[in-house]
Amino acid sequence: MSTASLVRLFVLAALWGGSFLFTRMAVPVLGAVPTTFGRVALAAFGLMALVAATRLRPDFQGKLGAALLLGVVNSGIPFLMFALAARALPAGYSAILNATTPLMGVLIGALAFGERITAARLGGVLLGMAGVAVLARTGPVALTPAVLGGMAACLAATACYGLAGFLTRRWITARGGLDSRLVALGSQWGAVLVLAPFAAWQAWREPGLPAAWASAGPAIWAALLAMGLLCTAFAYVLYFRLIADVGPVKALTVTFLVPLFGVAWGWLVLGEPVTAAHAAGGGLIAGALWLVLRPAPPRRAG
């Protein structure tokens, strides 16, 4: 991996790790649904500006509907799940659980898309489940129903991410492909469209909520801007560039680094405790990722 790609990898991990910190800051003030809607709306407008600045012709080649639906699975639902989890879970927990995405991909691929599951990948899934169990049972947060619900929401989000990879291959790649900037743009608008009615309904149902938004301090709005423009729009650009440069398998190694940054940001900014449970649970999940992502050994010639 070149130096430039390595820098992109670490910057991407820092941004995605920071998204859990910003979510943890914004959700208690703005609410889970408005925070998620604001994030995807800012990302959509940021990507529109990028497409305009690069003079890319917005020709979706008949795949706009697929890109919009992909955004529901890849952004709308998982972003909302992580926002709901942020009401009970520290940022470090969510970041570590986010690393189970490749494990979910293995399970979904085997169950729904006919992917072959090897012994190493099956071992990785089981090891990852053990890591989640260690984090839940021995972590610094008491194992209450709210915490269990937050962890379930994180795992639902990573299942969406795992599913989205296969849907992208089926809906976009297998149909001739599409510029990654347009895929990102269409997906964010899909997330905006699916979340807008829920955000409007919550604002109508809770009349005091707009007043809470208006009284939110500059730090909260800065967190929302960072989530939308840096952790989503700019991060998508980095990620797709990384895939183009080093391939999807090496790009997925960012999942090893995101938990480190997520835990570090939570500790530095929010004062969240870092305990042996983070190291044990995160270490087991990291080992699981290594089993899942390592290249298969070459077959011997018969």
mmCIF file of C-alpha atoms in Angstrom:
data_model
loop_
_atom_site.group_PDB
_atom_site.id
_atom_site.type_symbol
_atom_site.label_atom_id
_atom_site.label_comp_id
_atom_site.label_asym_id
_atom_site.label_seq_id
_atom_site.Cartn_x
_atom_site.Cartn_y
_atom_site.Cartn_z
ATOM 1 C CA MET A 1 0.000 0.000 0.000
ATOM 2 C CA SER A 2 1.437 3.392 -1.001
ATOM 3 C CA THR A 3 2.004 6.198 1.502
ATOM 4 C CA ALA A 4 -0.897 8.196 0.043
ATOM 5 C CA SER A 5 -3.270 5.243 0.386
ATOM 6 C CA LEU A 6 -2.067 4.591 3.924
ATOM 7 C CA VAL A 7 -2.760 8.225 4.843
ATOM 8 C CA ARG A 8 -6.246 7.962 3.326
ATOM 9 C CA LEU A 9 -6.855 4.772 5.329
ATOM 10 C CA PHE A 10 -5.983 6.429 8.655
ATOM 11 C CA VAL A 11 -7.905 9.627 7.873
ATOM 12 C CA LEU A 12 -10.956 7.563 6.942
ATOM 13 C CA ALA A 13 -10.704 5.547 10.164
ATOM 14 C CA ALA A 14 -10.390 8.763 12.190
ATOM 15 C CA LEU A 15 -13.459 10.245 10.485
ATOM 16 C CA TRP A 16 -15.631 7.153 10.878
ATOM 17 C CA GLY A 17 -14.440 6.710 14.452
ATOM 18 C CA GLY A 18 -15.350 10.343 15.087
ATOM 19 C CA SER A 19 -18.865 9.850 13.746
ATOM 20 C CA PHE A 20 -19.755 7.872 16.879
ATOM 21 C CA LEU A 21 -18.463 10.708 19.076
ATOM 22 C CA PHE A 22 -20.493 13.322 17.170
ATOM 23 C CA THR A 23 -23.603 11.127 17.261
ATOM 24 C CA ARG A 24 -23.221 10.696 21.010
ATOM 25 C CA MET A 25 -23.012 14.500 21.360
ATOM 26 C CA ALA A 26 -25.936 15.418 19.088
ATOM 27 C CA VAL A 27 -28.573 12.770 19.814
ATOM 28 C CA PRO A 28 -29.364 13.734 23.455
ATOM 29 C CA VAL A 29 -30.074 17.319 22.335
ATOM 30 C CA LEU A 30 -31.527 16.996 18.841
ATOM 31 C CA GLY A 31 -33.081 13.527 19.028
ATOM 32 C CA ALA A 32 -32.160 10.368 17.118
ATOM 33 C CA VAL A 33 -34.334 10.898 14.028
ATOM 34 C CA PRO A 34 -33.539 14.608 13.524
ATOM 35 C CA THR A 35 -29.825 13.941 14.013
ATOM 36 C CA THR A 36 -29.868 11.193 11.403
ATOM 37 C CA PHE A 37 -31.939 13.270 8.978
ATOM 38 C CA GLY A 38 -29.606 16.242 9.398
ATOM 39 C CA ARG A 39 -26.595 14.032 8.791
ATOM 40 C CA VAL A 40 -27.830 12.556 5.508
ATOM 41 C CA ALA A 41 -29.241 15.890 4.284
ATOM 42 C CA LEU A 42 -25.908 17.629 4.837
ATOM 43 C CA ALA A 43 -24.103 14.720 3.169
ATOM 44 C CA ALA A 44 -26.456 14.886 0.164
ATOM 45 C CA PHE A 45 -25.894 18.608 -0.329
ATOM 46 C CA GLY A 46 -22.155 18.180 0.195
ATOM 47 C CA LEU A 47 -22.019 15.483 -2.473
ATOM 48 C CA MET A 48 -24.099 17.663 -4.809
ATOM 49 C CA ALA A 49 -21.494 20.390 -4.405
ATOM 50 C CA LEU A 50 -18.735 17.865 -5.098
ATOM 51 C CA VAL A 51 -20.435 16.618 -8.275
ATOM 52 C CA ALA A 52 -20.928 20.203 -9.448
ATOM 53 C CA ALA A 53 -17.341 21.191 -8.611
ATOM 54 C CA THR A 54 -15.905 18.228 -10.512
ATOM 55 C CA ARG A 55 -18.292 18.885 -13.439
ATOM 56 C CA LEU A 56 -19.526 15.325 -13.341
ATOM 57 C CA ARG A 57 -22.614 14.829 -15.492
ATOM 58 C CA PRO A 58 -25.380 13.434 -13.235
ATOM 59 C CA ASP A 59 -26.284 10.588 -15.560
ATOM 60 C CA PHE A 60 -27.398 7.618 -13.477
ATOM 61 C CA GLN A 61 -27.821 5.398 -16.583
ATOM 62 C CA GLY A 62 -31.154 4.045 -15.400
ATOM 63 C CA LYS A 63 -29.818 3.176 -11.931
ATOM 64 C CA LEU A 64 -31.212 6.126 -9.942
ATOM 65 C CA GLY A 65 -33.925 3.967 -8.351
ATOM 66 C CA ALA A 66 -31.347 1.365 -7.342
ATOM 67 C CA ALA A 67 -29.092 4.038 -5.828
ATOM 68 C CA LEU A 68 -32.008 5.509 -3.869
ATOM 69 C CA LEU A 69 -33.015 2.108 -2.479
ATOM 70 C CA LEU A 70 -29.388 1.352 -1.685
ATOM 71 C CA GLY A 71 -29.287 4.524 0.398
ATOM 72 C CA VAL A 72 -32.149 3.266 2.544
ATOM 73 C CA VAL A 73 -30.204 0.098 3.392
ATOM 74 C CA ASN A 74 -26.683 1.529 3.463
ATOM 75 C CA SER A 75 -27.314 4.896 5.162
ATOM 76 C CA GLY A 76 -30.860 5.622 6.308
ATOM 77 C CA ILE A 77 -31.510 2.560 8.475
ATOM 78 C CA PRO A 78 -27.995 1.988 9.881
ATOM 79 C CA PHE A 79 -27.390 5.671 10.675
ATOM 80 C CA LEU A 80 -30.705 5.740 12.537
ATOM 81 C CA MET A 81 -29.849 2.525 14.404
ATOM 82 C CA PHE A 82 -26.520 3.974 15.587
ATOM 83 C CA ALA A 83 -28.289 7.194 16.606
ATOM 84 C CA LEU A 84 -30.819 5.214 18.660
ATOM 85 C CA ALA A 85 -27.968 3.234 20.226
ATOM 86 C CA ALA A 86 -26.195 6.471 21.177
ATOM 87 C CA ARG A 87 -28.933 7.179 23.731
ATOM 88 C CA ALA A 88 -27.618 4.311 25.875
ATOM 89 C CA LEU A 89 -24.178 3.260 24.594
ATOM 90 C CA PRO A 90 -20.840 5.062 24.868
ATOM 91 C CA ALA A 91 -19.231 6.016 21.566
ATOM 92 C CA GLY A 92 -16.523 3.386 22.027
ATOM 93 C CA TYR A 93 -19.076 0.590 22.282
ATOM 94 C CA SER A 94 -20.753 1.579 19.035
ATOM 95 C CA ALA A 95 -17.405 1.866 17.251
ATOM 96 C CA ILE A 96 -16.337 -1.614 18.360
ATOM 97 C CA LEU A 97 -19.684 -3.149 17.386
ATOM 98 C CA ASN A 98 -19.436 -1.429 13.999
ATOM 99 C CA ALA A 99 -16.429 -3.648 13.315
ATOM 100 C CA THR A 100 -18.741 -6.668 13.049
ATOM 101 C CA THR A 101 -19.799 -5.488 9.556
ATOM 102 C CA PRO A 102 -17.613 -7.987 7.633
ATOM 103 C CA LEU A 103 -18.854 -10.793 9.891
ATOM 104 C CA MET A 104 -22.441 -9.885 9.026
ATOM 105 C CA GLY A 105 -21.424 -9.871 5.376
ATOM 106 C CA VAL A 106 -20.179 -13.459 5.684
ATOM 107 C CA LEU A 107 -23.418 -14.633 7.300
ATOM 108 C CA ILE A 108 -25.714 -12.790 4.890
ATOM 109 C CA GLY A 109 -23.695 -13.920 1.886
ATOM 110 C CA ALA A 110 -23.922 -17.556 2.952
ATOM 111 C CA LEU A 111 -27.612 -17.440 3.898
ATOM 112 C CA ALA A 112 -29.054 -15.309 1.106
ATOM 113 C CA PHE A 113 -26.584 -15.012 -1.781
ATOM 114 C CA GLY A 114 -25.049 -18.463 -2.109
ATOM 115 C CA GLU A 115 -21.584 -17.386 -0.981
ATOM 116 C CA ARG A 116 -19.258 -20.169 0.114
ATOM 117 C CA ILE A 117 -18.388 -19.976 3.813
ATOM 118 C CA THR A 118 -14.988 -21.411 4.689
ATOM 119 C CA ALA A 119 -13.888 -22.826 8.016
ATOM 120 C CA ALA A 120 -11.783 -19.708 8.643
ATOM 121 C CA ARG A 121 -14.724 -17.395 7.994
ATOM 122 C CA LEU A 122 -17.037 -19.468 10.180
ATOM 123 C CA GLY A 123 -14.405 -19.345 12.924
ATOM 124 C CA GLY A 124 -14.204 -15.594 12.452
ATOM 125 C CA VAL A 125 -17.959 -15.215 12.895
ATOM 126 C CA LEU A 126 -17.909 -17.275 16.103
ATOM 127 C CA LEU A 127 -14.905 -15.355 17.430
ATOM 128 C CA GLY A 128 -16.628 -12.067 16.651
ATOM 129 C CA MET A 129 -19.738 -13.163 18.532
ATOM 130 C CA ALA A 130 -17.516 -14.011 21.494
ATOM 131 C CA GLY A 131 -16.032 -10.504 21.323
ATOM 132 C CA VAL A 132 -19.485 -8.926 21.425
ATOM 133 C CA ALA A 133 -20.417 -11.123 24.408
ATOM 134 C CA VAL A 134 -17.254 -10.152 26.308
ATOM 135 C CA LEU A 135 -17.887 -6.465 25.688
ATOM 136 C CA ALA A 136 -21.509 -6.783 26.832
ATOM 137 C CA ARG A 137 -20.865 -8.791 30.003
ATOM 138 C CA THR A 138 -17.644 -7.228 31.310
ATOM 139 C CA GLY A 139 -17.733 -3.686 29.929
ATOM 140 C CA PRO A 140 -17.913 -0.530 32.085
ATOM 141 C CA VAL A 141 -21.633 0.002 31.265
ATOM 142 C CA ALA A 142 -24.216 -1.936 33.295
ATOM 143 C CA LEU A 143 -26.060 -4.554 31.257
ATOM 144 C CA THR A 144 -29.532 -2.965 31.366
ATOM 145 C CA PRO A 145 -32.364 -3.500 28.851
ATOM 146 C CA ALA A 146 -31.514 -0.108 27.321
ATOM 147 C CA VAL A 147 -27.888 -1.139 26.802
ATOM 148 C CA LEU A 148 -28.919 -4.480 25.303
ATOM 149 C CA GLY A 149 -31.314 -2.634 23.001
ATOM 150 C CA GLY A 150 -28.527 -0.286 21.947
ATOM 151 C CA MET A 151 -26.228 -3.195 21.157
ATOM 152 C CA ALA A 152 -28.993 -4.895 19.170
ATOM 153 C CA ALA A 153 -29.482 -1.652 17.207
ATOM 154 C CA CYS A 154 -25.742 -1.542 16.388
ATOM 155 C CA LEU A 155 -25.820 -5.144 15.164
ATOM 156 C CA ALA A 156 -28.907 -4.385 13.048
ATOM 157 C CA ALA A 157 -26.950 -1.508 11.507
ATOM 158 C CA THR A 158 -23.970 -3.704 10.667
ATOM 159 C CA ALA A 159 -26.328 -6.291 9.154
ATOM 160 C CA CYS A 160 -27.605 -3.525 6.860
ATOM 161 C CA TYR A 161 -24.037 -2.658 5.892
ATOM 162 C CA GLY A 162 -23.291 -6.302 5.158
ATOM 163 C CA LEU A 163 -26.434 -6.613 3.033
ATOM 164 C CA ALA A 164 -25.693 -3.369 1.184
ATOM 165 C CA GLY A 165 -22.433 -4.745 -0.191
ATOM 166 C CA PHE A 166 -24.247 -7.571 -1.972
ATOM 167 C CA LEU A 167 -27.037 -5.273 -3.158
ATOM 168 C CA THR A 168 -24.466 -2.875 -4.600
ATOM 169 C CA ARG A 169 -22.908 -5.723 -6.553
ATOM 170 C CA ARG A 170 -26.310 -6.915 -7.811
ATOM 171 C CA TRP A 171 -27.980 -3.561 -8.487
ATOM 172 C CA ILE A 172 -25.015 -1.444 -9.614
ATOM 173 C CA THR A 173 -21.865 -3.407 -10.490
ATOM 174 C CA ALA A 174 -23.574 -6.295 -12.308
ATOM 175 C CA ARG A 175 -25.562 -3.806 -14.403
ATOM 176 C CA GLY A 176 -22.526 -2.067 -15.881
ATOM 177 C CA GLY A 177 -21.370 -0.035 -12.903
ATOM 178 C CA LEU A 178 -21.719 3.660 -12.077
ATOM 179 C CA ASP A 179 -19.380 6.439 -10.987
ATOM 180 C CA SER A 180 -18.888 6.070 -7.235
ATOM 181 C CA ARG A 181 -19.677 9.749 -6.637
ATOM 182 C CA LEU A 182 -23.083 9.282 -8.239
ATOM 183 C CA VAL A 183 -23.724 6.112 -6.236
ATOM 184 C CA ALA A 184 -22.893 8.017 -3.046
ATOM 185 C CA LEU A 185 -25.054 10.989 -4.087
ATOM 186 C CA GLY A 186 -28.059 8.862 -5.020
ATOM 187 C CA SER A 187 -27.777 6.803 -1.870
ATOM 188 C CA GLN A 188 -27.751 9.853 0.395
ATOM 189 C CA TRP A 189 -30.831 11.275 -1.306
ATOM 190 C CA GLY A 190 -32.519 7.915 -0.824
ATOM 191 C CA ALA A 191 -31.759 8.185 2.892
ATOM 192 C CA VAL A 192 -33.094 11.765 2.952
ATOM 193 C CA LEU A 193 -36.368 10.728 1.322
ATOM 194 C CA VAL A 194 -36.982 7.800 3.661
ATOM 195 C CA LEU A 195 -36.147 9.766 6.832
ATOM 196 C CA ALA A 196 -37.882 13.068 6.005
ATOM 197 C CA PRO A 197 -41.431 11.913 6.924
ATOM 198 C CA PHE A 198 -40.235 10.521 10.270
ATOM 199 C CA ALA A 199 -38.344 13.727 11.096
ATOM 200 C CA ALA A 200 -41.407 15.848 10.221
ATOM 201 C CA TRP A 201 -43.707 13.574 12.244
ATOM 202 C CA GLN A 202 -41.467 13.767 15.313
ATOM 203 C CA ALA A 203 -41.242 17.563 15.061
ATOM 204 C CA TRP A 204 -45.070 17.736 14.888
ATOM 205 C CA ARG A 205 -45.595 15.230 17.707
ATOM 206 C CA GLU A 206 -43.121 16.901 20.078
ATOM 207 C CA PRO A 207 -43.773 20.665 19.931
ATOM 208 C CA GLY A 208 -40.917 21.385 22.333
ATOM 209 C CA LEU A 209 -38.348 19.736 20.091
ATOM 210 C CA PRO A 210 -37.781 22.687 17.704
ATOM 211 C CA ALA A 211 -37.123 24.895 20.749
ATOM 212 C CA ALA A 212 -34.481 22.402 21.894
ATOM 213 C CA TRP A 213 -32.897 22.574 18.448
ATOM 214 C CA ALA A 214 -32.873 26.361 18.546
ATOM 215 C CA SER A 215 -31.198 26.374 21.966
ATOM 216 C CA ALA A 216 -28.544 23.817 20.997
ATOM 217 C CA GLY A 217 -25.085 25.249 21.477
ATOM 218 C CA PRO A 218 -22.492 25.735 18.744
ATOM 219 C CA ALA A 219 -20.741 22.504 19.726
ATOM 220 C CA ILE A 220 -23.866 20.481 18.860
ATOM 221 C CA TRP A 221 -24.299 22.119 15.469
ATOM 222 C CA ALA A 222 -20.590 21.711 14.776
ATOM 223 C CA ALA A 223 -20.944 18.004 15.600
ATOM 224 C CA LEU A 224 -23.869 17.687 13.158
ATOM 225 C CA LEU A 225 -21.957 19.518 10.413
ATOM 226 C CA ALA A 226 -18.929 17.304 10.979
ATOM 227 C CA MET A 227 -21.103 14.181 10.804
ATOM 228 C CA GLY A 228 -22.712 15.182 7.534
ATOM 229 C CA LEU A 229 -19.889 16.844 5.627
ATOM 230 C CA LEU A 230 -16.767 15.135 6.989
ATOM 231 C CA CYS A 231 -17.824 11.733 8.370
ATOM 232 C CA THR A 232 -20.266 10.987 5.540
ATOM 233 C CA ALA A 233 -19.764 13.037 2.331
ATOM 234 C CA PHE A 234 -15.968 13.429 2.478
ATOM 235 C CA ALA A 235 -15.499 9.965 3.995
ATOM 236 C CA TYR A 236 -17.413 8.381 1.101
ATOM 237 C CA VAL A 237 -15.078 10.090 -1.361
ATOM 238 C CA LEU A 238 -12.030 8.784 0.524
ATOM 239 C CA TYR A 239 -13.460 5.286 0.775
ATOM 240 C CA PHE A 240 -14.323 4.944 -2.909
ATOM 241 C CA ARG A 241 -10.905 6.363 -3.854
ATOM 242 C CA LEU A 242 -9.284 3.805 -1.552
ATOM 243 C CA ILE A 243 -11.244 0.983 -3.187
ATOM 244 C CA ALA A 244 -10.085 2.190 -6.620
ATOM 245 C CA ASP A 245 -6.451 2.345 -5.473
ATOM 246 C CA VAL A 246 -6.004 -0.790 -3.355
ATOM 247 C CA GLY A 247 -9.125 -2.890 -3.950
ATOM 248 C CA PRO A 248 -12.114 -3.687 -1.714
ATOM 249 C CA VAL A 249 -10.389 -6.258 0.518
ATOM 250 C CA LYS A 250 -7.559 -3.966 1.597
ATOM 251 C CA ALA A 251 -9.977 -1.044 1.902
ATOM 252 C CA LEU A 252 -12.024 -3.091 4.387
ATOM 253 C CA THR A 253 -9.023 -3.157 6.736
ATOM 254 C CA VAL A 254 -10.239 0.266 7.848
ATOM 255 C CA THR A 255 -12.618 -1.706 10.093
ATOM 256 C CA PHE A 256 -9.587 -2.684 12.207
ATOM 257 C CA LEU A 257 -8.790 0.983 12.894
ATOM 258 C CA VAL A 258 -12.251 2.521 13.387
ATOM 259 C CA PRO A 259 -12.732 1.035 16.914
ATOM 260 C CA LEU A 260 -9.358 2.408 18.032
ATOM 261 C CA PHE A 261 -10.317 5.920 16.963
ATOM 262 C CA GLY A 262 -13.882 5.568 18.263
ATOM 263 C CA VAL A 263 -12.698 4.574 21.741
ATOM 264 C CA ALA A 264 -9.938 7.216 21.696
ATOM 265 C CA TRP A 265 -12.282 10.071 20.698
ATOM 266 C CA GLY A 266 -14.811 9.047 23.344
ATOM 267 C CA TRP A 267 -12.076 8.987 25.999
ATOM 268 C CA LEU A 268 -10.449 12.276 24.951
ATOM 269 C CA VAL A 269 -13.576 14.365 24.377
ATOM 270 C CA LEU A 270 -16.347 12.807 26.478
ATOM 271 C CA GLY A 271 -14.258 11.230 29.232
ATOM 272 C CA GLU A 272 -15.648 7.748 28.567
ATOM 273 C CA PRO A 273 -13.721 5.083 30.515
ATOM 274 C CA VAL A 274 -11.391 2.717 28.712
ATOM 275 C CA THR A 275 -11.210 -0.685 30.398
ATOM 276 C CA ALA A 276 -9.838 -4.160 29.844
ATOM 277 C CA ALA A 277 -13.241 -5.121 28.399
ATOM 278 C CA HIS A 278 -12.611 -2.789 25.456
ATOM 279 C CA ALA A 279 -9.249 -4.458 24.827
ATOM 280 C CA ALA A 280 -10.612 -8.003 25.245
ATOM 281 C CA GLY A 281 -13.790 -7.555 23.218
ATOM 282 C CA GLY A 282 -12.087 -5.429 20.583
ATOM 283 C CA GLY A 283 -9.196 -7.874 20.353
ATOM 284 C CA LEU A 284 -11.515 -10.819 19.742
ATOM 285 C CA ILE A 285 -13.390 -8.878 17.050
ATOM 286 C CA ALA A 286 -10.084 -7.840 15.456
ATOM 287 C CA GLY A 287 -9.032 -11.496 15.351
ATOM 288 C CA ALA A 288 -12.371 -12.357 13.794
ATOM 289 C CA LEU A 289 -11.865 -9.701 11.124
ATOM 290 C CA TRP A 290 -8.419 -11.092 10.329
ATOM 291 C CA LEU A 291 -9.911 -14.545 9.775
ATOM 292 C CA VAL A 292 -12.672 -13.159 7.560
ATOM 293 C CA LEU A 293 -10.626 -10.683 5.520
ATOM 294 C CA ARG A 294 -7.374 -12.570 5.021
ATOM 295 C CA PRO A 295 -6.897 -13.768 1.433
ATOM 296 C CA ALA A 296 -7.532 -17.451 0.807
ATOM 297 C CA PRO A 297 -4.352 -19.528 0.296
ATOM 298 C CA PRO A 298 -3.640 -20.314 -3.376
ATOM 299 C CA ARG A 299 -4.737 -23.726 -4.519
ATOM 300 C CA ARG A 300 -2.080 -26.191 -5.534
ATOM 301 C CA ALA A 301 -2.002 -27.298 -9.120
ATOM 302 C CA GLY A 302 -3.454 -30.768 -9.433
#
